[in-house]
Amino acid sequence: MSERRLALGLSMRYLGYHAAGWRHPDADAAGTTSFAHYRTVAQDAEAAGFDLVFLADGMAVRARDEPKGALAQSSQIADFEPLTLLSALAAVTSRIGLVATASTTYNQPYSLARQYASLDLLSDGRAGWNVVTSWSDAEARNFGLETNPDYATRYRRAEEFVDVVTGLWDSWDEDALLHDKENARFLDPAKLHPLNHHGAEFRVRGPLSVPRSPQRRPVIVQAGASEAGMNLAARTADLVYTVPQSKDAAIAFRKDLRARAAAFGRDPDSLRVLPGITPFTGATDQDARAGYDELNALIPDELARQYLYNQMGDLSAYPLDGPVPTPPADAAVGSIAKNLCDMAQKNNLTLRQLANIIAAGYGARVIVGAGESIAEEMLDWFHSGAADGFNICAPLLPNAISAFSAHIMPALEKSGLLTDRTIPTLRTRLGLPDVKSRYA
Amino acid sequence: MSERRLALGLSMRYLGYHAAGWRHPDADAAGTTSFAHYRTVAQDAEAAGFDLVFLADGMAVRARDEPKGALAQSSQIADFEPLTLLSALAAVTSRIGLVATASTTYNQPYSLARQYASLDLLSDGRAGWNVVTSWSDAEARNFGLETNPDYATRYRRAEEFVDVVTGLWDSWDEDALLHDKENARFLDPAKLHPLNHHGAEFRVRGPLSVPRSPQRRPVIVQAGASEAGMNLAARTADLVYTVPQSKDAAIAFRKDLRARAAAFGRDPDSLRVLPGITPFTGATDQDARAGYDELNALIPDELARQYLYNQMGDLSAYPLDGPVPTPPADAAVGSIAKNLCDMAQKNNLTLRQLANIIAAGYGARVIVGAGESIAEEMLDWFHSGAADGFNICAPLLPNAISAFSAHIMPALEKSGLLTDRTIPTLRTRLGLPDVKSRYA
């Protein structure tokens, strides 16, 4: 195992994570549906030294007009399909990792295995798959159902789905393609493996119709915080996204996950935990605060409440300028909400202040401060075992990349902990171990 | 309706259609899995003036080792997933249309509608969808079934599938996105339409999570030659691929299809028929013939017989140097085989000669000759109502593009019938009518 490095990912969906970023004078509001916007973001992130860009996804327009008026204000509602967009970005970048979310609930493993293997080929080994289960009824209704399958069903399917996909990625041995013109041997059929999977959820024969890609196994990312989610991550993931609101919570989560990985027979160091943070930064604390306040002033009340309800459930009975109540025991309220609620009560925040924090980072931990102090905190988390790197949920793109570059990156670079940008393939650059083919 | 133009598409899968092209000294045998190869082909085709590049597809490794030894010789067995590859090509081209095959049998309409809308956005309106039903048991076995659904079931599903996809593409009115920063109105919710489709095969609520793309309706391509296939094409397609072996057959097919389109209430001129041809060309007939013979000499017997059996069913009981028998009434033998058999019997070909023709163009009509005579024939077909353009199933890529450019293109250009390359969007360039949104 190589020396432990600090991994840096950039969440690049839409114009960034701030709900009202699109209203900022610098923002290209039409960027959410413009390839030119995403190309700039990916190229800037690559130049800045990020290890990967990441696209979250949902297979539906999930936003509703609740409270009334919020829908018209929302820029985070529709965009590109992630695998097509990342494939296009593969052609105009050369070093940065490309990680797309895809659902195990409403896809088929054979199709998904092909798409990621293809992206990995296109990008010379820079593909990653963020494995999710779909949680919304809006998605169910686009795929023939009225309500989404329950949690246990989804995770059962997800576990088998990942096994089928990784099995298909093993279809072609590295030396299966011979290209031997003289002897008319294009390939060695003995090095081509059908999978013959017969499971409870899937029957898939294989082999894959995409030959072995540079990484063979694209980097697997997960973000499960539930019992089943953490087990899936501990068993199969390379990178894990999480959104703790405190260092202690981050340490506890990472420790738990590493123990689970070990219980699955894995080296815990083969699994990297990347907390999501939304940094508002500048040369000084004052500059950073001014930027934060400027963006927050653009959040209409309806939109603030929509983001609040999305994470915390319906709190319309509580005044925005009153204290944060304990959220209702609602199916829609998960671990992110619990973390946010604890943080808000500990800091005596009003409901409006909490709503602003959610609208600023969509639930990721918001940090406002001078670049050096943020870098220091990141390094402290890294050294304390709270993080192996970070998923930067930037407020507004591409602006946030230059701010990160100017104010935070220098101290991170000085630490000597960043990855070597010249190493090819995302897996190798991140120091992740190769996973043996099941046919090796 | 604008003046009728001759449409030129290039089938760009693998290294071209010739089964042994990969053995040619000029061939980059590793090109089937190299993005650099496909980038060169797409950029060369764009520079040469082709209207579109096309990627065929199958969701399985279909080739079997029959006769023994053929599998090792086959380069047309595995490659990129088409939508990811075309998305990457969208980023490195600017004018050429990008058409990918996708199956209605093993996909979901919501996912597919997203991917093509996304490709259309990425490419500024150059996307096309070749609608197919999957025909092989190899595909069924990658998607949970033992045998492929029967023909009637597949076409019933395909009809509804196309309607759902086109309905989802209508989700967003052209002026739904407002981007109005001052009044905090990103979009007008009244211009966002759920589909609420409840059919026999699909229940899909919508709206699509990809906003309106430049063409809104990517160009729809089909290749059905059966009764149900022709009806689906006549009702919904913009372009139709076909592989007639004679001008008379081409005229009859096009006439039939146009009559069906009219019966569906469509202007027959809104539907363009593109026969597939595999030209072997040069400055003279002798040069062309020499190139054809050179490539055919590279076809091993096993491979020739594999291609023959793929199109004609198992003919292993017949000697390769004997006459072509009437093919067995086999489920795998379709209209392509019937056309090939008629042509072979009419020309007194041996089975080996027929096998070479199939291995040279995978069933498309092979034409060997000086560029001018091929161009003349193409123009004659265009003027006789046998074709509205051609799907060039080139033998070896990228070489065939320069040969086509040098020897065939000049006479086509002189005719003044080619499209205006500067017209944006594939639909407009081809002179295809806009299809009204169902919410207009």
mmCIF file of C-alpha atoms in Angstrom, chain A residues 22-30 32-33 35 57-61 71-75 77-85 87-88 91-92 106-108 110-111 114-115 118-119 121-122 138 141-146 172 177 179-187 189 192 198 203-211 300, chain B residues 22-30 32-33 35 57-61 71-75 77-85 87-88 91-92 106-108 110-111 114-115 118-119 121-122 138 141-146 172 177 179-187 189 192 198 203-211 300:
data_model
loop_
_atom_site.group_PDB
_atom_site.id
_atom_site.type_symbol
_atom_site.label_atom_id
_atom_site.label_comp_id
_atom_site.label_asym_id
_atom_site.label_seq_id
_atom_site.Cartn_x
_atom_site.Cartn_y
_atom_site.Cartn_z
ATOM 1 C CA TRP A 22 -27.765 30.956 -10.466
ATOM 2 C CA ARG A 23 -28.946 34.450 -9.421
ATOM 3 C CA HIS A 24 -25.412 35.682 -8.705
ATOM 4 C CA PRO A 25 -24.177 38.343 -11.167
ATOM 5 C CA ASP A 26 -21.220 36.100 -12.120
ATOM 6 C CA ALA A 27 -23.381 33.034 -12.780
ATOM 7 C CA ASP A 28 -24.215 31.738 -16.239
ATOM 8 C CA ALA A 29 -27.776 30.802 -15.355
ATOM 9 C CA ALA A 30 -28.122 28.857 -18.614
ATOM 10 C CA THR A 32 -27.097 23.936 -16.145
ATOM 11 C CA THR A 33 -27.909 22.858 -19.701
ATOM 12 C CA PHE A 35 -21.919 21.778 -22.322
ATOM 13 C CA ASP A 57 -28.131 12.102 -10.315
ATOM 14 C CA GLY A 58 -31.808 11.338 -9.952
ATOM 15 C CA MET A 59 -33.995 9.700 -12.576
ATOM 16 C CA ALA A 60 -36.873 12.144 -12.264
ATOM 17 C CA VAL A 61 -37.787 15.753 -11.731
ATOM 18 C CA LEU A 71 -40.484 25.355 -8.159
ATOM 19 C CA ALA A 72 -40.117 28.424 -10.376
ATOM 20 C CA GLN A 73 -37.056 29.460 -8.333
ATOM 21 C CA SER A 74 -35.221 26.159 -8.518
ATOM 22 C CA SER A 75 -32.282 25.729 -10.886
ATOM 23 C CA ILE A 77 -34.225 20.423 -11.270
ATOM 24 C CA ALA A 78 -33.036 19.234 -14.688
ATOM 25 C CA ASP A 79 -29.729 18.799 -16.454
ATOM 26 C CA PHE A 80 -27.704 16.342 -18.531
ATOM 27 C CA GLU A 81 -27.778 12.581 -18.092
ATOM 28 C CA PRO A 82 -24.462 11.979 -16.255
ATOM 29 C CA LEU A 83 -22.861 9.214 -18.340
ATOM 30 C CA THR A 84 -23.333 11.041 -21.635
ATOM 31 C CA LEU A 85 -22.018 14.274 -20.104
ATOM 32 C CA SER A 87 -18.206 10.826 -21.806
ATOM 33 C CA ALA A 88 -18.126 14.158 -23.590
ATOM 34 C CA ALA A 91 -12.766 13.869 -24.694
ATOM 35 C CA VAL A 92 -11.756 17.341 -23.504
ATOM 36 C CA TYR A 106 -34.032 1.295 -12.115
ATOM 37 C CA ASN A 107 -31.158 0.121 -14.302
ATOM 38 C CA GLN A 108 -30.003 -3.248 -15.577
ATOM 39 C CA TYR A 110 -25.522 -5.487 -18.132
ATOM 40 C CA SER A 111 -26.262 -2.026 -19.566
ATOM 41 C CA ARG A 114 -21.170 -1.592 -20.554
ATOM 42 C CA GLN A 115 -21.565 2.137 -20.077
ATOM 43 C CA SER A 118 -16.989 2.269 -22.196
ATOM 44 C CA LEU A 119 -16.395 5.499 -20.248
ATOM 45 C CA LEU A 121 -11.998 3.083 -22.248
ATOM 46 C CA LEU A 122 -12.839 6.553 -23.570
ATOM 47 C CA ALA A 138 -41.019 10.413 -8.462
ATOM 48 C CA ARG A 141 -43.399 6.596 -11.354
ATOM 49 C CA ASN A 142 -41.065 6.974 -14.322
ATOM 50 C CA PHE A 143 -40.368 3.252 -14.243
ATOM 51 C CA GLY A 144 -43.754 1.601 -14.004
ATOM 52 C CA LEU A 145 -44.307 1.676 -10.243
ATOM 53 C CA GLU A 146 -46.498 3.814 -8.017
ATOM 54 C CA TRP A 172 -12.114 -10.139 -20.703
ATOM 55 C CA LEU A 177 -7.143 -9.333 -27.548
ATOM 56 C CA HIS A 179 -4.571 -8.443 -32.862
ATOM 57 C CA ASP A 180 -2.369 -11.017 -34.580
ATOM 58 C CA LYS A 181 -2.834 -10.229 -38.264
ATOM 59 C CA GLU A 182 -0.451 -12.843 -39.582
ATOM 60 C CA ASN A 183 -2.086 -15.812 -37.902
ATOM 61 C CA ALA A 184 -5.595 -14.389 -38.179
ATOM 62 C CA ARG A 185 -6.105 -14.446 -34.423
ATOM 63 C CA PHE A 186 -7.893 -11.317 -33.258
ATOM 64 C CA LEU A 187 -8.598 -12.739 -29.835
ATOM 65 C CA PRO A 189 -11.516 -17.198 -26.918
ATOM 66 C CA LEU A 192 -13.220 -14.474 -22.630
ATOM 67 C CA HIS A 198 -28.198 -16.837 -11.553
ATOM 68 C CA ARG A 203 -29.878 -13.718 -14.418
ATOM 69 C CA VAL A 204 -27.028 -12.519 -16.589
ATOM 70 C CA ARG A 205 -24.946 -14.716 -18.834
ATOM 71 C CA GLY A 206 -22.291 -12.402 -20.209
ATOM 72 C CA PRO A 207 -19.586 -11.947 -21.343
ATOM 73 C CA LEU A 208 -19.626 -8.167 -21.580
ATOM 74 C CA SER A 209 -19.647 -6.723 -25.101
ATOM 75 C CA VAL A 210 -17.071 -4.123 -24.074
ATOM 76 C CA PRO A 211 -13.538 -5.491 -23.734
ATOM 77 C CA PRO A 300 -36.020 33.619 -1.749
ATOM 78 C CA TRP B 22 -8.432 -5.685 -39.303
ATOM 79 C CA ARG B 23 -5.806 -7.886 -40.995
ATOM 80 C CA HIS B 24 -5.031 -5.297 -43.684
ATOM 81 C CA PRO B 25 -1.555 -3.757 -43.393
ATOM 82 C CA ASP B 26 -3.092 -0.271 -43.080
ATOM 83 C CA ALA B 27 -5.512 -1.276 -40.335
ATOM 84 C CA ASP B 28 -5.092 -0.323 -36.695
ATOM 85 C CA ALA B 29 -6.338 -3.659 -35.379
ATOM 86 C CA ALA B 30 -6.577 -2.229 -31.850
ATOM 87 C CA THR B 32 -12.076 -1.286 -32.283
ATOM 88 C CA THR B 33 -11.424 -0.337 -28.648
ATOM 89 C CA PHE B 35 -11.166 6.272 -28.890
ATOM 90 C CA ASP B 57 -25.274 -2.085 -31.611
ATOM 91 C CA GLY B 58 -26.137 -5.326 -29.894
ATOM 92 C CA MET B 59 -26.385 -5.869 -26.155
ATOM 93 C CA ALA B 60 -24.370 -9.064 -26.088
ATOM 94 C CA VAL B 61 -21.409 -10.867 -27.539
ATOM 95 C CA LEU B 71 -14.499 -16.728 -33.019
ATOM 96 C CA ALA B 72 -10.755 -16.151 -32.687
ATOM 97 C CA GLN B 73 -10.756 -14.479 -36.115
ATOM 98 C CA SER B 74 -13.600 -12.071 -35.475
ATOM 99 C CA SER B 75 -12.893 -8.409 -34.782
ATOM 100 C CA ILE B 77 -17.453 -8.863 -31.441
ATOM 101 C CA ALA B 78 -16.944 -6.173 -28.806
ATOM 102 C CA ASP B 79 -16.523 -2.426 -28.752
ATOM 103 C CA PHE B 80 -17.750 0.735 -27.033
ATOM 104 C CA GLU B 81 -21.289 1.305 -25.811
ATOM 105 C CA PRO B 82 -22.659 3.621 -28.552
ATOM 106 C CA LEU B 83 -24.164 6.464 -26.508
ATOM 107 C CA THR B 84 -21.031 7.012 -24.442
ATOM 108 C CA LEU B 85 -18.862 6.873 -27.564
ATOM 109 C CA SER B 87 -21.136 11.678 -26.562
ATOM 110 C CA ALA B 88 -17.362 11.764 -26.542
ATOM 111 C CA ALA B 91 -17.092 17.046 -28.002
ATOM 112 C CA VAL B 92 -14.550 16.720 -30.822
ATOM 113 C CA TYR B 106 -34.068 -4.304 -23.077
ATOM 114 C CA ASN B 107 -34.110 -0.615 -22.208
ATOM 115 C CA GLN B 108 -36.516 1.634 -20.344
ATOM 116 C CA TYR B 110 -37.334 7.124 -19.476
ATOM 117 C CA SER B 111 -33.599 6.328 -19.407
ATOM 118 C CA ARG B 114 -32.760 11.158 -21.132
ATOM 119 C CA GLN B 115 -29.652 9.831 -22.857
ATOM 120 C CA SER B 118 -28.563 14.728 -23.321
ATOM 121 C CA LEU B 119 -26.588 13.789 -26.450
ATOM 122 C CA LEU B 121 -27.808 19.024 -25.901
ATOM 123 C CA LEU B 122 -24.112 18.067 -25.888
ATOM 124 C CA ALA B 138 -27.655 -13.934 -26.484
ATOM 125 C CA ARG B 141 -29.732 -14.074 -21.552
ATOM 126 C CA ASN B 142 -28.038 -10.876 -20.434
ATOM 127 C CA PHE B 143 -31.378 -9.501 -19.301
ATOM 128 C CA GLY B 144 -32.945 -12.267 -17.259
ATOM 129 C CA LEU B 145 -34.600 -14.298 -20.014
ATOM 130 C CA GLU B 146 -33.744 -17.610 -21.635
ATOM 131 C CA TRP B 172 -40.264 21.055 -21.685
ATOM 132 C CA LEU B 177 -36.403 28.101 -18.871
ATOM 133 C CA HIS B 179 -33.192 32.345 -16.195
ATOM 134 C CA ASP B 180 -34.674 35.550 -14.803
ATOM 135 C CA LYS B 181 -32.284 36.480 -11.994
ATOM 136 C CA GLU B 182 -33.996 39.701 -10.971
ATOM 137 C CA ASN B 183 -37.413 38.179 -10.363
ATOM 138 C CA ALA B 184 -36.021 34.873 -9.113
ATOM 139 C CA ARG B 185 -37.802 32.901 -11.821
ATOM 140 C CA PHE B 186 -35.561 30.176 -13.204
ATOM 141 C CA LEU B 187 -38.400 28.459 -15.010
ATOM 142 C CA PRO B 189 -43.692 25.618 -14.169
ATOM 143 C CA LEU B 192 -43.238 21.799 -17.884
ATOM 144 C CA HIS B 198 -50.448 4.463 -18.828
ATOM 145 C CA ARG B 203 -46.358 3.481 -17.054
ATOM 146 C CA VAL B 204 -44.297 6.648 -17.139
ATOM 147 C CA ARG B 205 -45.210 9.874 -15.411
ATOM 148 C CA GLY B 206 -42.524 12.320 -16.496
ATOM 149 C CA PRO B 207 -41.591 15.082 -17.026
ATOM 150 C CA LEU B 208 -38.123 14.340 -18.354
ATOM 151 C CA SER B 209 -35.231 15.450 -16.145
ATOM 152 C CA VAL B 210 -33.389 16.763 -19.203
ATOM 153 C CA PRO B 211 -34.752 20.056 -20.539
ATOM 154 C CA PRO B 300 -10.072 -17.116 -43.489
#
